[in-house]
Tab-separated table of C-alpha atoms in Angstrom:
chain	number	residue	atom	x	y	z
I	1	UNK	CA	157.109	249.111	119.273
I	2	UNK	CA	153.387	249.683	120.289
I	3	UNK	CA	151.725	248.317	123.109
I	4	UNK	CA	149.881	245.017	123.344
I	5	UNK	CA	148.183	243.305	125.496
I	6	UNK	CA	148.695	241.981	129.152
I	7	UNK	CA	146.404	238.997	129.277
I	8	UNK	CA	148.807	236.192	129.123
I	9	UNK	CA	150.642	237.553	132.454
I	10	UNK	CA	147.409	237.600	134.750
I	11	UNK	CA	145.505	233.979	133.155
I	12	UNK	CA	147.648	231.493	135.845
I	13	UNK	CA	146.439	233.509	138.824
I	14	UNK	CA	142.529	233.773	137.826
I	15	UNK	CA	142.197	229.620	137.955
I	16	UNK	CA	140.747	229.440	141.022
I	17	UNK	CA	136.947	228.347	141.885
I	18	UNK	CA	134.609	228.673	144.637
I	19	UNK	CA	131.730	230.527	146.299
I	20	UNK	CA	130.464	233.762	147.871
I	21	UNK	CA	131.595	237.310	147.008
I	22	UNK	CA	129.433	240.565	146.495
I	23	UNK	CA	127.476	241.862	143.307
I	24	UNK	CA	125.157	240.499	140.807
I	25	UNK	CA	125.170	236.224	139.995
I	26	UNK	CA	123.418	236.907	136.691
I	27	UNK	CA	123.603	238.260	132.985
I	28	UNK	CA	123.974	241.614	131.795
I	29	UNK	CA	123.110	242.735	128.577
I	30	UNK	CA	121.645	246.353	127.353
I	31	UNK	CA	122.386	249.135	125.068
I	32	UNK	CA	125.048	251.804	126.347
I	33	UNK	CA	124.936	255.471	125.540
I	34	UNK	CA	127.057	256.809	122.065
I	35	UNK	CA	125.356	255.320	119.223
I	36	UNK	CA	122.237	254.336	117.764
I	37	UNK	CA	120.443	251.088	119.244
I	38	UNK	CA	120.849	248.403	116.664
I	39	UNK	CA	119.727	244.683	116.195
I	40	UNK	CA	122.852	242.561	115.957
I	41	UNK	CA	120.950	239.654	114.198
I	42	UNK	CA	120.280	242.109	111.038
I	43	UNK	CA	123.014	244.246	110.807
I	44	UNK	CA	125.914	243.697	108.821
I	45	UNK	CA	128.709	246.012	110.327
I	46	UNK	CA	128.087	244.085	113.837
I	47	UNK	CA	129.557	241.581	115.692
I	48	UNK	CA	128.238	240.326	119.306
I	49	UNK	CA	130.879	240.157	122.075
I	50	UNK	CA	131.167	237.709	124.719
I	51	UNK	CA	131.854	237.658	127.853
I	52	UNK	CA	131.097	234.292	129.650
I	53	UNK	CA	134.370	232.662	130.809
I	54	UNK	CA	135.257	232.253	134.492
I	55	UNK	CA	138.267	230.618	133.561
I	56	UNK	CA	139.432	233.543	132.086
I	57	UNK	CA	137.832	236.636	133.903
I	58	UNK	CA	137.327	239.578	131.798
I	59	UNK	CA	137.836	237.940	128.229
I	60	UNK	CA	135.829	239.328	125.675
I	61	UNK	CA	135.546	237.369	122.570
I	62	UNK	CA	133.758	237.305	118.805
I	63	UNK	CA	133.440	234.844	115.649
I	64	UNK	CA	135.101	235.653	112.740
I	65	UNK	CA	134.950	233.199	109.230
I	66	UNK	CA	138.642	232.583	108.036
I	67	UNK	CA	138.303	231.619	103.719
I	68	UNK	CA	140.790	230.636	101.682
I	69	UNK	CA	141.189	233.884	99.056
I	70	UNK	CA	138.334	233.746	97.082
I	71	UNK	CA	136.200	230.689	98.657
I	72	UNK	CA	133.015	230.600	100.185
I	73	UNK	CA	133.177	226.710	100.757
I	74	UNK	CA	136.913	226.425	102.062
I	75	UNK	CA	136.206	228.241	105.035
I	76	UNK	CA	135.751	228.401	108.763
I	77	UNK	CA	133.558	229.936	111.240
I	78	UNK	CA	136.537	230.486	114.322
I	79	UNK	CA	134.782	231.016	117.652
I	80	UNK	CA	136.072	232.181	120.950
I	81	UNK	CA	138.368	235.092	119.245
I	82	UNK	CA	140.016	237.426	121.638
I	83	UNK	CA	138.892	240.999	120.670
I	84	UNK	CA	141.828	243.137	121.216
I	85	UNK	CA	142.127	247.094	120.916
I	86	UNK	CA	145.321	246.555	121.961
I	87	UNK	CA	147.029	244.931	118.947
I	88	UNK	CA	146.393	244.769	115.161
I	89	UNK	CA	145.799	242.258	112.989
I	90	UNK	CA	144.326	238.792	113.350
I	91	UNK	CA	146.406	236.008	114.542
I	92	UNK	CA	144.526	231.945	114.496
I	93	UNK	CA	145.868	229.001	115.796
I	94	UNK	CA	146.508	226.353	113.272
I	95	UNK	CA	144.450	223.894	114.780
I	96	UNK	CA	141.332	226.433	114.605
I	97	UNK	CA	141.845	226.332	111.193
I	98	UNK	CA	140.693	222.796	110.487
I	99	UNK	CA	142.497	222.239	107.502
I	100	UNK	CA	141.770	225.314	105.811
I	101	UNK	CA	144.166	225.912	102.944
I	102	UNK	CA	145.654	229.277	102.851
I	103	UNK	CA	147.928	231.730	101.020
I	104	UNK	CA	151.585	231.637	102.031
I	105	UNK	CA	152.868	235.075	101.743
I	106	UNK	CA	156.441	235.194	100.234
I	107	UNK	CA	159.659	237.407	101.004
I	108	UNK	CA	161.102	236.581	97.557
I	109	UNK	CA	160.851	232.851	97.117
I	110	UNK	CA	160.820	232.466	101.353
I	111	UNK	CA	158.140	232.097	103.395
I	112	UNK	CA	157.225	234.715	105.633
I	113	UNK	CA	156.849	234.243	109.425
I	114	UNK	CA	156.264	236.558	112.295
I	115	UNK	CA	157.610	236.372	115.875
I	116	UNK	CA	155.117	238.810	118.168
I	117	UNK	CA	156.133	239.412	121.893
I	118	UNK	CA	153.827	240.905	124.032
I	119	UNK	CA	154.256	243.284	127.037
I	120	UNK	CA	154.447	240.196	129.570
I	121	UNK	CA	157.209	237.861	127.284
I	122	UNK	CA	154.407	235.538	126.515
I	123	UNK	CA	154.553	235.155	122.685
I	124	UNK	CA	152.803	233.837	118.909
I	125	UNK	CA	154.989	232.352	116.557
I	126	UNK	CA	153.893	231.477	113.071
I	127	UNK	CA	154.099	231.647	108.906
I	128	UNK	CA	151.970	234.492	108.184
I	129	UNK	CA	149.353	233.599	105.222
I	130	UNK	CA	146.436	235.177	103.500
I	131	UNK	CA	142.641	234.889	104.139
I	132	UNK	CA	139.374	236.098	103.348
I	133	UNK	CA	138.442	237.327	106.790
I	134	UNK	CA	134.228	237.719	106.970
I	135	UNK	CA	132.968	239.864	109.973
I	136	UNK	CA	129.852	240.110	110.762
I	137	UNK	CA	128.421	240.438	107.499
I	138	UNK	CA	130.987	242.664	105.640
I	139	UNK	CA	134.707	240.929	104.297
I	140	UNK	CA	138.112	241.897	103.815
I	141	UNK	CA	139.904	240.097	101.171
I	142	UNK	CA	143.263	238.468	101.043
I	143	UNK	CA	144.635	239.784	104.403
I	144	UNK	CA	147.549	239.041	105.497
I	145	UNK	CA	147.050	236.836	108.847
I	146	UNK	CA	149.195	234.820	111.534
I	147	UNK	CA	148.635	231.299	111.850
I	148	UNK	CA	150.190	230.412	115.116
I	149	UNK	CA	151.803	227.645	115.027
I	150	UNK	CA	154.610	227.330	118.037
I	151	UNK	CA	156.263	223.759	115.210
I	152	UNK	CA	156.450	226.081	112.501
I	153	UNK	CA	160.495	225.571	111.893
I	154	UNK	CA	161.007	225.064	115.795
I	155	UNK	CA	164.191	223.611	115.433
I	156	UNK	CA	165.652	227.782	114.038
I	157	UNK	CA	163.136	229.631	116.096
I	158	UNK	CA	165.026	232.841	116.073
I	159	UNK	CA	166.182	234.938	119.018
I	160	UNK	CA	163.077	237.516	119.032
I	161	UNK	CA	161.316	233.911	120.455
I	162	UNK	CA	163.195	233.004	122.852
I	163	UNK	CA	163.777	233.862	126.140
I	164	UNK	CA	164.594	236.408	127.615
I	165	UNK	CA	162.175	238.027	125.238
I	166	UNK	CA	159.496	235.705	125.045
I	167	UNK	CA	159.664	233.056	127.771
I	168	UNK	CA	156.268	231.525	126.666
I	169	UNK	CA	154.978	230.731	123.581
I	170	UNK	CA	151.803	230.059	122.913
I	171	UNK	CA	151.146	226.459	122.415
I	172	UNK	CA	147.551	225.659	121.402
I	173	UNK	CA	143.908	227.034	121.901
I	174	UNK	CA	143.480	225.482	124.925
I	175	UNK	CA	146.545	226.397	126.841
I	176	UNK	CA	146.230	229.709	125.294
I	177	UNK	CA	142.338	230.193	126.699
I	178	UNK	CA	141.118	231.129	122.603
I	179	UNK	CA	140.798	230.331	119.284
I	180	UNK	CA	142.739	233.635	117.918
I	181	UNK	CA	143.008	237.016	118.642
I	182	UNK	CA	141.575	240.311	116.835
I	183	UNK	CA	143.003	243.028	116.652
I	184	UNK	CA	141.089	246.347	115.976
I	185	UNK	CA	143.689	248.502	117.701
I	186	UNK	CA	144.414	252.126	115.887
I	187	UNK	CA	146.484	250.939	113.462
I	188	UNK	CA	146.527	249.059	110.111
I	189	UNK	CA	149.454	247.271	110.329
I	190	UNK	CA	151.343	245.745	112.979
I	191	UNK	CA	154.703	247.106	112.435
I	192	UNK	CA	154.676	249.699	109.597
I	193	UNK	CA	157.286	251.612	108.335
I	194	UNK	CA	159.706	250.823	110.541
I	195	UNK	CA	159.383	246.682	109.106
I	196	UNK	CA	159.386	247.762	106.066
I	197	UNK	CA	163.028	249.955	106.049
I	198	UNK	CA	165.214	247.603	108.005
I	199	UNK	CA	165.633	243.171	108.538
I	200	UNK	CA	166.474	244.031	111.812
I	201	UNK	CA	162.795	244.886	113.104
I	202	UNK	CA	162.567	241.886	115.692
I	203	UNK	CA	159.127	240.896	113.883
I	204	UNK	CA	159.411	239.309	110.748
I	205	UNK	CA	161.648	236.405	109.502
I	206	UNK	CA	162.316	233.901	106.789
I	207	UNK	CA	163.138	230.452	107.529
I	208	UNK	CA	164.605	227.260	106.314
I	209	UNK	CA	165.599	224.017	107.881
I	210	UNK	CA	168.911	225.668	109.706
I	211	UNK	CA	167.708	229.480	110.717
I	212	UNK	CA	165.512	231.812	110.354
I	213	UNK	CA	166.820	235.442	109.444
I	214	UNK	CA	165.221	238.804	109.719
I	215	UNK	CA	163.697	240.146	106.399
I	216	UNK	CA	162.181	243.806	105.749
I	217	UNK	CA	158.251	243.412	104.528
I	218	UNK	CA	156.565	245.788	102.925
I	219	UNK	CA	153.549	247.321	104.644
I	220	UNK	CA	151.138	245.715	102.577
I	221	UNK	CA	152.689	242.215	103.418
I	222	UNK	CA	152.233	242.459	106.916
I	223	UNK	CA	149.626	241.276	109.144
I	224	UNK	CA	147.367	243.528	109.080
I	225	UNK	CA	143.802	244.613	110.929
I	226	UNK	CA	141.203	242.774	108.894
I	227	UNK	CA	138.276	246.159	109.839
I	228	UNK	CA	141.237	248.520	107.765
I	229	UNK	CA	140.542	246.043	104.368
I	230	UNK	CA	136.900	246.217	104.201
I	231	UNK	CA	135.760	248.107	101.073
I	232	UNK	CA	133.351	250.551	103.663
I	233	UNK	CA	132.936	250.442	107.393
I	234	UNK	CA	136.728	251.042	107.541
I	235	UNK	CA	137.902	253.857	109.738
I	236	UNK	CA	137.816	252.273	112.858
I	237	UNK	CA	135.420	250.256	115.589
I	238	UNK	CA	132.900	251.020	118.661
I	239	UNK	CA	133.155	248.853	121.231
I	240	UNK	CA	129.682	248.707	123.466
I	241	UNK	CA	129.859	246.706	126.545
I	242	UNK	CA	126.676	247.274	128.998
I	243	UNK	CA	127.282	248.579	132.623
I	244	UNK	CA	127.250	245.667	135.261
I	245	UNK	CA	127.476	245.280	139.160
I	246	UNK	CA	130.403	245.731	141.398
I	247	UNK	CA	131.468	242.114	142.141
I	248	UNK	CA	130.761	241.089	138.398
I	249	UNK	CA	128.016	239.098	136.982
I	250	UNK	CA	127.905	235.660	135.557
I	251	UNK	CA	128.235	236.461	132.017
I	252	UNK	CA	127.581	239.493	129.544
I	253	UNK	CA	127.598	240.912	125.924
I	254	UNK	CA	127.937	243.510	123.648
I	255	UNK	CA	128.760	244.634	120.253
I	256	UNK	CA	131.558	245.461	118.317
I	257	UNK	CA	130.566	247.829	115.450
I	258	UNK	CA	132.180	248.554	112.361
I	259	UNK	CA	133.076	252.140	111.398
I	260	UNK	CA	132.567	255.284	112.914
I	261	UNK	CA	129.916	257.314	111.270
I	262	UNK	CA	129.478	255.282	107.965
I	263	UNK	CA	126.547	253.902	109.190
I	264	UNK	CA	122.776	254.898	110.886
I	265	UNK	CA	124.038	252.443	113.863
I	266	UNK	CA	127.295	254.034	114.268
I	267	UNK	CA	127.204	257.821	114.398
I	268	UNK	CA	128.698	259.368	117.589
I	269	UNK	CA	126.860	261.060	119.638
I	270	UNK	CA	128.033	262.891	122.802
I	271	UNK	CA	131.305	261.497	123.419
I	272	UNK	CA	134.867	262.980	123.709
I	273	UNK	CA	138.134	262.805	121.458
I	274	UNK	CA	141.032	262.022	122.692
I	275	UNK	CA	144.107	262.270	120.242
I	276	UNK	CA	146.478	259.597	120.236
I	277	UNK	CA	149.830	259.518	120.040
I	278	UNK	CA	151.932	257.921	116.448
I	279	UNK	CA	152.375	254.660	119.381
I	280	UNK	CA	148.766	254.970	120.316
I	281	UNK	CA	149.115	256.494	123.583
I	282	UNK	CA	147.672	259.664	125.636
I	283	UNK	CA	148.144	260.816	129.152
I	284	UNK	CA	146.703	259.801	132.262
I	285	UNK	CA	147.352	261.708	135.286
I	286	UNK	CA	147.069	259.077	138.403
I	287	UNK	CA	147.971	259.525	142.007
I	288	UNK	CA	150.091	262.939	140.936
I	289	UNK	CA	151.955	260.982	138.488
I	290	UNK	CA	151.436	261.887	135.072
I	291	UNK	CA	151.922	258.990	132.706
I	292	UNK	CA	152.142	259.705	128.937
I	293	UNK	CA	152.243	256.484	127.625
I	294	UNK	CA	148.554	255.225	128.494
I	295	UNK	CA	146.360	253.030	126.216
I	296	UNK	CA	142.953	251.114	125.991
I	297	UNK	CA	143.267	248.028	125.231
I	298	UNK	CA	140.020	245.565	125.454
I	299	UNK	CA	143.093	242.418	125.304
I	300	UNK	CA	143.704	242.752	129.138
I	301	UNK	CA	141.085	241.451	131.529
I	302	UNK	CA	142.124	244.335	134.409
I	303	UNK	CA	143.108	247.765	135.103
I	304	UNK	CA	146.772	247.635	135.566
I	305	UNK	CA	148.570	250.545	137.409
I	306	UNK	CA	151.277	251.624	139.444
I	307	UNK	CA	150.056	252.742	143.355
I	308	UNK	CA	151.576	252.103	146.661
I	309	UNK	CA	150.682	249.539	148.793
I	310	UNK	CA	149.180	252.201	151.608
I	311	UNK	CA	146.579	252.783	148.958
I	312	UNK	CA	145.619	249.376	147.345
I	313	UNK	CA	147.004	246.257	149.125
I	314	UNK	CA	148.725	244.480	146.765
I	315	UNK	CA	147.505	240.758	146.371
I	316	UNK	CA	149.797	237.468	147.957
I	317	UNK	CA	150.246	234.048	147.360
I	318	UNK	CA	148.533	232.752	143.733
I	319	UNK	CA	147.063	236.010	142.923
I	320	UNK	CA	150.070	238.020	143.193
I	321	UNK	CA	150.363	241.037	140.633
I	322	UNK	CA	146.320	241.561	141.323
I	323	UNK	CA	145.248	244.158	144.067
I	324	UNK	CA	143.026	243.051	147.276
I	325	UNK	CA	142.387	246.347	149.147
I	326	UNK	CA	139.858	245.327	152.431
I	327	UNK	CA	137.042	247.266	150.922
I	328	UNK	CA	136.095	248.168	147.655
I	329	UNK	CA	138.312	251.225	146.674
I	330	UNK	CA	136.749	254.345	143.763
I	331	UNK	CA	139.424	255.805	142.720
I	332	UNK	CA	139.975	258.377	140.067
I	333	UNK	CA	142.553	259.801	137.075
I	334	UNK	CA	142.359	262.558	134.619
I	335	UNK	CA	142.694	261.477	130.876
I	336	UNK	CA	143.939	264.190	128.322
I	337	UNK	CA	144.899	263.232	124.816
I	338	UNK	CA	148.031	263.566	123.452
I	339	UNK	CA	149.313	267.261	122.889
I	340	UNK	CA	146.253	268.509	124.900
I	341	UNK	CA	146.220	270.385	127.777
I	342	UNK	CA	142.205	269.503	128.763
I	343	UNK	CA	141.662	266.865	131.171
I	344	UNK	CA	138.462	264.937	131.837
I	345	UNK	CA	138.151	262.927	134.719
I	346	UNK	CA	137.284	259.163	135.081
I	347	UNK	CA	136.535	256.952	138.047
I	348	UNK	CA	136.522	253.508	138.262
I	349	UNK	CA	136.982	251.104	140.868
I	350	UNK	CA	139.432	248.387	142.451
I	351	UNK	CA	137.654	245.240	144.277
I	352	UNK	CA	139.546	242.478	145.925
I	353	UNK	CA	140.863	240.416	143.637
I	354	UNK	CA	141.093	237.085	145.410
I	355	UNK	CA	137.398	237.572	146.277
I	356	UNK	CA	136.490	238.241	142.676
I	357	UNK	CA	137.979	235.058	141.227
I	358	UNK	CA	136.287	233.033	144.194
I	359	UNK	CA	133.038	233.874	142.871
I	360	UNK	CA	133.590	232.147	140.145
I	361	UNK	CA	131.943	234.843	137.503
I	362	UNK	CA	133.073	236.052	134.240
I	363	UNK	CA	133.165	239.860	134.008
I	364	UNK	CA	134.188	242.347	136.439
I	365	UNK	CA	133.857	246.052	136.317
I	366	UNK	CA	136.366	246.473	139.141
I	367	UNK	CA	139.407	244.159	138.579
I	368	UNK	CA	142.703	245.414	138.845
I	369	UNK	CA	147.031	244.584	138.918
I	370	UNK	CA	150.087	246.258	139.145
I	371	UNK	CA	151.381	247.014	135.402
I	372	UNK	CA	154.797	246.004	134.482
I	373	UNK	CA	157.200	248.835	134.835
I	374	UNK	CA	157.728	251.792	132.532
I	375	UNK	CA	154.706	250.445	131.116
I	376	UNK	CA	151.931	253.040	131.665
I	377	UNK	CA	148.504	252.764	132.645
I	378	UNK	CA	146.872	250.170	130.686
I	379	UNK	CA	142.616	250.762	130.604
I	380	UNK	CA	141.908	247.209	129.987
I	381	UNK	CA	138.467	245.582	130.238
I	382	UNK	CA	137.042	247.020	132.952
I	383	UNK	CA	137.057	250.602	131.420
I	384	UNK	CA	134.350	249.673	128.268
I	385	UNK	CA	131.504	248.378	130.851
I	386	UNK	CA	128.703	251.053	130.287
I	387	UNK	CA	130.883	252.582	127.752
I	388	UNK	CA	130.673	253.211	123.723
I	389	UNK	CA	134.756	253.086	123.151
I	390	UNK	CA	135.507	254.502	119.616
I	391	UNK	CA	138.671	253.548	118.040
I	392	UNK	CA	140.029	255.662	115.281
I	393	UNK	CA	142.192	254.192	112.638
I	394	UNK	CA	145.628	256.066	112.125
I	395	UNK	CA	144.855	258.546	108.354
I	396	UNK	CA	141.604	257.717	108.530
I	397	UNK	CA	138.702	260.415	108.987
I	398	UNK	CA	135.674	260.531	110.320
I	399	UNK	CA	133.052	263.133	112.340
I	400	UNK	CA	135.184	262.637	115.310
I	401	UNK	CA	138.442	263.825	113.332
I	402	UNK	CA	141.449	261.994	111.761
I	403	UNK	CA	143.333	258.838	113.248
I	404	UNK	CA	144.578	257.509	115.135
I	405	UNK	CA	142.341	258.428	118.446
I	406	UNK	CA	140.576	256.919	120.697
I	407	UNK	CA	136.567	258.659	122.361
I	408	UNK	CA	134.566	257.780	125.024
């Protein structure tokens, strides 16, 4: 199973208000080194990040337009999307959708649903249908999405959903903190292969009024990332966040580009490939401890890590699973992708949480928690400020080599 995201696990401790803190109060927005600057407003292969929540530090978010297959007029334009390199495929809430009528996708003559667990048993549950999904300017057509809907046959929610595998699900854009999630991760599909040979794959199901059973889906049938569809611009994503202040800043933005190399506005230039694993993982060497089971994923709002306590004091009270070290702590790991023996080093930084959330900003360069256990070291958020983050699709080529990979 490949790694998702962490962001449901860290939200309860981050809703907390106040004054004071360190760093910049305002906005940050520039261009960041790896590509060629481009105007948002006139390009078609872009899409303008957000980051401007301080409800939900560290959540970066884009519009997409969900049709029905072959509309321009039943349609709608879904703010407030989580952007998510650690996940694939794009999963709306029902009530986002306004009505919109979509495609069910069938398993035979049963509707398909999908039950998707992430790393911190928080969960989406849903009938997965298909859309016209318009980024930017560019669309992919009839892609298979989730619609997550937690009533969707409730009363023979299968196993997968329930605890002790998922012991939330999500409930509705507001509880949730978005309107959907994107995921641009290195992969097309959310399962592959592994969905497609056997019922038991703990992902997809068909329902009726009694149970719901587990059902093998061909690739093409499941939910898949919406940037692998599009008929150029395909290969994989750049994710461009601007550099900002320790302490954070009010709100930022940035662009997520389409393709890698395709374009004038998204040729490479002067970054490093690292090879990812068939999971989408590569090695980080941290504290001596060599973990080979690393990702980046844009979907969680810190850095989360394994370290003792004599190095970063761990966090009490509300904001416990976040670090508060007394002073502001630059550390440093070695990243090496997978089957390589070359390591390049990156530094980054670990404020006080508690602090952070008391100033009451939006984006933070140096926010950090423990990860769950066994699970790696997860680069979230804070590792694309002042960055151009390539993504690599699995198969696909480009001038920075074949998928899946991830450069920097």
């Amino acid at each position: 199973m490949r790694f998702n995201n962490l962001i449901f696990a860290v939200i309860a401790s981050t809703m907390i208000s106040g004054c004071g803190g360190s760093g910049s109060t305002g906005t940050s927005s520039s261009q960041v080194p790896g590509t060629t600057p481009t105007n948002p407003a006139t390009t078609a292969n872009i899409l303008t990040i957000t980051v401007a929540d301080p409800s939900y530090p560290n959540k970066p978010t884009v519009s997409v337009k969900v049709c029905a297959p072959g509309s321009t007029t039943n349609c709608q334009t879904i703010n407030n999307v989580l952007l998510d390199t650690g996940s694939y495929g794009l999963r709306v809430f029902k009530q986002a959708l306004n009505g919109v009528s979509l495609t069910q996708v069938n398993v035979g003559s049963k509707p398909l649903s999908e039950c998707m667990a992430f790393i911190d048993n928080s969960g989406d549950w849903g009938p997965v249908q298909l859309a016209d999904v318009v980024m930017g300017g560019e669309t992919a057509s009839n892609v298979p999405i989730q619609v997550i809907d937690s009533t969707y046959f409730s009363n023979a929610l299968p196993a997968a959903c329930k605890s002790p595998n998922v012991t939330g699900l999500d409930q509705n854009p507001t509880a949730a903190g978005f309107n959907g999630i994107l995921g641009v991760g290195l992969f097309a599909s959310d399962c592959g292969t592994g969905c497609a040979q056997s019922a038991n794959n703990g992902y997809y199901f068909t329902c009726n009024s009694a149970s719901c059973t587990g059902s093998a889906v061909q690739v093409a049938n499941q939910v898949t990332n919406p940037v692998a569809l599009l008929n150029q611009d395909n290969n994989g994503v750049i994710v461009q966040l601007p550099s900002i202040g320790l302490g954070g800043v009010s709100s930022t933005s940035g662009q997520l580009i389409l393709g890698i190399g395709t374009q004038t506005n998204n040729k490479p230039s002067g970054v490093t490939t690292y090879p990812a694993s068939s999971s989408g993982e590569f090695t980080t060497i941290f504290n001596g401890i060599t973990s080979q089971n690393s990702f980046i994923d844009s979907g969680s709002n810190g850095l989360f890590f394994s370290v003792p306590a004599s190095i970063l004091a761990p966090c009490t009270g509300l904001n416990q699973g976040w670090y508060c070290p007394s002073t502001e702590a630059l550390l440093s790991a070695a990243n090496r992708g997978y089957g390589s023996t070359a390591s390049i080093t990156t530094t980054f930084n670990i404020g006080n949480s508690t602090s952070l959330f008391n100033t009451n900003r939006s984006a933070f360069p140096d926010l950090g928690g423990t990860s769950p256990s066994g699970s790696g070291f997860d680069w979230g958020l804070p590792f694309f400020f002042g960055k151009s983050v390539f993504v690599g699709f699995d198969n696909t080529p480009s001038n920075l080599g074949v998928g899946p990979y991830w450069a920097f």
